[in-house]
Amino acid sequence: MKHFILLSLSFLISSSIFAQLLNENPNLKTAAVSYLVMDAETGEEILSYAANESMMPASVMKIVPTASALDKYGKDAVFTTRLMYSGEIKDGVLHGDLYIVGGGDPALGSLKYKEHYYKPVSFLQSWVGDVKKAGIRQVNGNVYGVENENLINKVPRTWIWEDMANHFGANPGMLNVYDNLYHIHFNTQGAVGDLTEITGFFPSDISYDFDNQVRIKDGGGDQAYIFGAPDSNLRLVKGTLPQGYSRFVVKGSIANPALLIAEHFHKHLVDAGVPVLGEAACANEKSDMILLASLDSPDLEALCQITNHKSINLYANMIGCLFSDQFVLEDASEKITAYWKSKGMDTQGLYLEDLCGLSPFNQISANQVGFILNVMQSSSSYDAFFQSLPVNGESGTLKYFGHNKSFKGKFHGKSGSIKRVYAYAGYMTSSKGKSLIVVSMINKFPCTSREAKASLVDFYDYVYQKY
């Protein structure tokens, strides 16, 4: 009994010390706070507060699709894009159409994977070669990009207006290309307060009409935001960019990547001496199509690595969409929830409005995140999942998290931040050599982002030294 009382007192004291660090931090007076510390070897709870509360996780949500897909499909799983045709090839002429049929590959044509998509030739050049090998010297029909939903339905319905046209709001879909991004080049060499000048785009054939209201500021970094509906060619760009750049790059979301890749393949064919009499357009998949070629994505291990290190929303959404036959986000979210429920998770209060964390309507508890992290330790894909998580003070989005604290290099995890939300979750090796699972989320904080982040740094430093 005496031993039990001492343990209880020790727990209360440690909880009280921690309360001073976070729960009673004056900077977080009106914030919602939740945390969980578990013994990673036994799964036993060490310390928690409001761990069953549903919280906005921001990009900590990316743990859900990457862990789920690796556990169910394995690290070698791939997405496959198919080049197909309909009609008849006769005397070198295709009396029909060409189709690029998306298989959900989030990285198709991405410069992040140059070795995969551009060597020894680009994937589009390779497809031109496949067309020629099939004996096609002219196409009397169209080149179609195949997508399974109209544009407005592709955007998760709970994304906010400020997000959806920007690079972090790249729409998930069956057929993606170039990370679903384009670049705007701004000249900011004028006087402070002047309008910037748009000098170019990449790809150069982006067909939006831009209303540029971005002004030059003395410092401050990229504070430009793009606004526009997915089914409109109008784009409004507002905000500020720092003075003194001949080419400052701002990234936007391509609303219709299926059409863009059809246009680019159409051009590649014509430039290679294969006339296409029809146009580039979008279409639905047809039952009578014949396979010309297929292209696999990098494997799931490589995709999860960049997803969690760089926190790429498009990749997270598409990786989760492996759970949906038609790569539909809502369907994938329901099936992932059912997947973890079948493994014993209490899924009450779990709401996956997207699978990347951009939606402010996502809800997950610290206990649910901890459950996934705990289960993954016995997964055959655990090593791939663990290595996909950046290391604090060293890599990815955790490069500066606790870089000057005692726990530098001891936490493999995922960070998350959207407006008034900060979250971290992952695996820690404590100063005593203990393996821990640590999850923390702060919502609705009234202080600055820097102060909120600092409070979490203190929390992880405390856990590292205490346990």
Short mmCIF file of N, CA and C in Angstrom, two decimals, residues 17-26 28 33-35 440-442 452 455-456 459:
data_model
loop_
_atom_site.label_atom_id
_atom_site.label_comp_id
_atom_site.label_asym_id
_atom_site.label_seq_id
_atom_site.Cartn_x
_atom_site.Cartn_y
_atom_site.Cartn_z
N ILE A 17 3.62 19.22 -12.34
CA ILE A 17 4.71 19.92 -13.02
C ILE A 17 4.35 20.15 -14.46
N PHE A 18 3.81 19.11 -15.10
CA PHE A 18 3.45 19.25 -16.50
C PHE A 18 2.33 20.27 -16.68
N ALA A 19 1.39 20.32 -15.72
CA ALA A 19 0.30 21.29 -15.82
C ALA A 19 0.85 22.70 -15.88
N GLN A 20 1.92 22.95 -15.15
CA GLN A 20 2.52 24.28 -15.18
C GLN A 20 3.15 24.57 -16.55
N LEU A 21 3.58 23.51 -17.24
CA LEU A 21 4.21 23.70 -18.54
C LEU A 21 3.19 23.98 -19.64
N LEU A 22 2.03 23.34 -19.56
CA LEU A 22 1.09 23.42 -20.68
C LEU A 22 -0.32 23.77 -20.24
N ASN A 23 -0.93 22.95 -19.42
CA ASN A 23 -2.34 23.14 -19.08
C ASN A 23 -2.63 24.49 -18.44
N GLU A 24 -1.70 24.98 -17.62
CA GLU A 24 -1.91 26.25 -16.95
C GLU A 24 -1.06 27.37 -17.54
N ASN A 25 -0.52 27.10 -18.72
CA ASN A 25 0.25 28.14 -19.41
C ASN A 25 -0.66 29.31 -19.75
N PRO A 26 -0.36 30.52 -19.30
CA PRO A 26 -1.25 31.67 -19.55
C PRO A 26 -1.44 31.96 -21.03
N LEU A 28 -2.09 29.79 -23.15
CA LEU A 28 -3.06 28.81 -23.65
C LEU A 28 -4.34 28.82 -22.82
N VAL A 33 -6.60 21.53 -25.01
CA VAL A 33 -5.33 20.81 -24.95
C VAL A 33 -5.60 19.33 -24.78
N SER A 34 -4.85 18.52 -25.49
CA SER A 34 -4.96 17.06 -25.35
C SER A 34 -3.59 16.45 -25.54
N TYR A 35 -3.27 15.43 -24.72
CA TYR A 35 -1.99 14.77 -24.91
C TYR A 35 -2.05 13.35 -24.38
N SER A 440 0.39 15.01 -28.94
CA SER A 440 -0.08 16.24 -28.31
C SER A 440 -0.77 17.10 -29.35
N MET A 441 -1.87 17.75 -28.92
CA MET A 441 -2.62 18.63 -29.82
C MET A 441 -3.13 19.83 -29.04
N ILE A 442 -2.96 21.02 -29.61
CA ILE A 442 -3.52 22.25 -29.06
C ILE A 442 -4.42 22.88 -30.11
N ALA A 452 2.71 29.07 -28.99
CA ALA A 452 2.06 27.76 -28.90
C ALA A 452 3.07 26.65 -29.19
N SER A 455 5.43 26.05 -26.29
CA SER A 455 4.85 25.29 -25.19
C SER A 455 4.93 23.79 -25.46
N LEU A 456 4.78 23.41 -26.72
CA LEU A 456 4.87 21.99 -27.08
C LEU A 456 6.31 21.51 -27.06
N PHE A 459 6.97 20.72 -23.59
CA PHE A 459 6.31 19.46 -23.22
C PHE A 459 7.17 18.27 -23.62
#
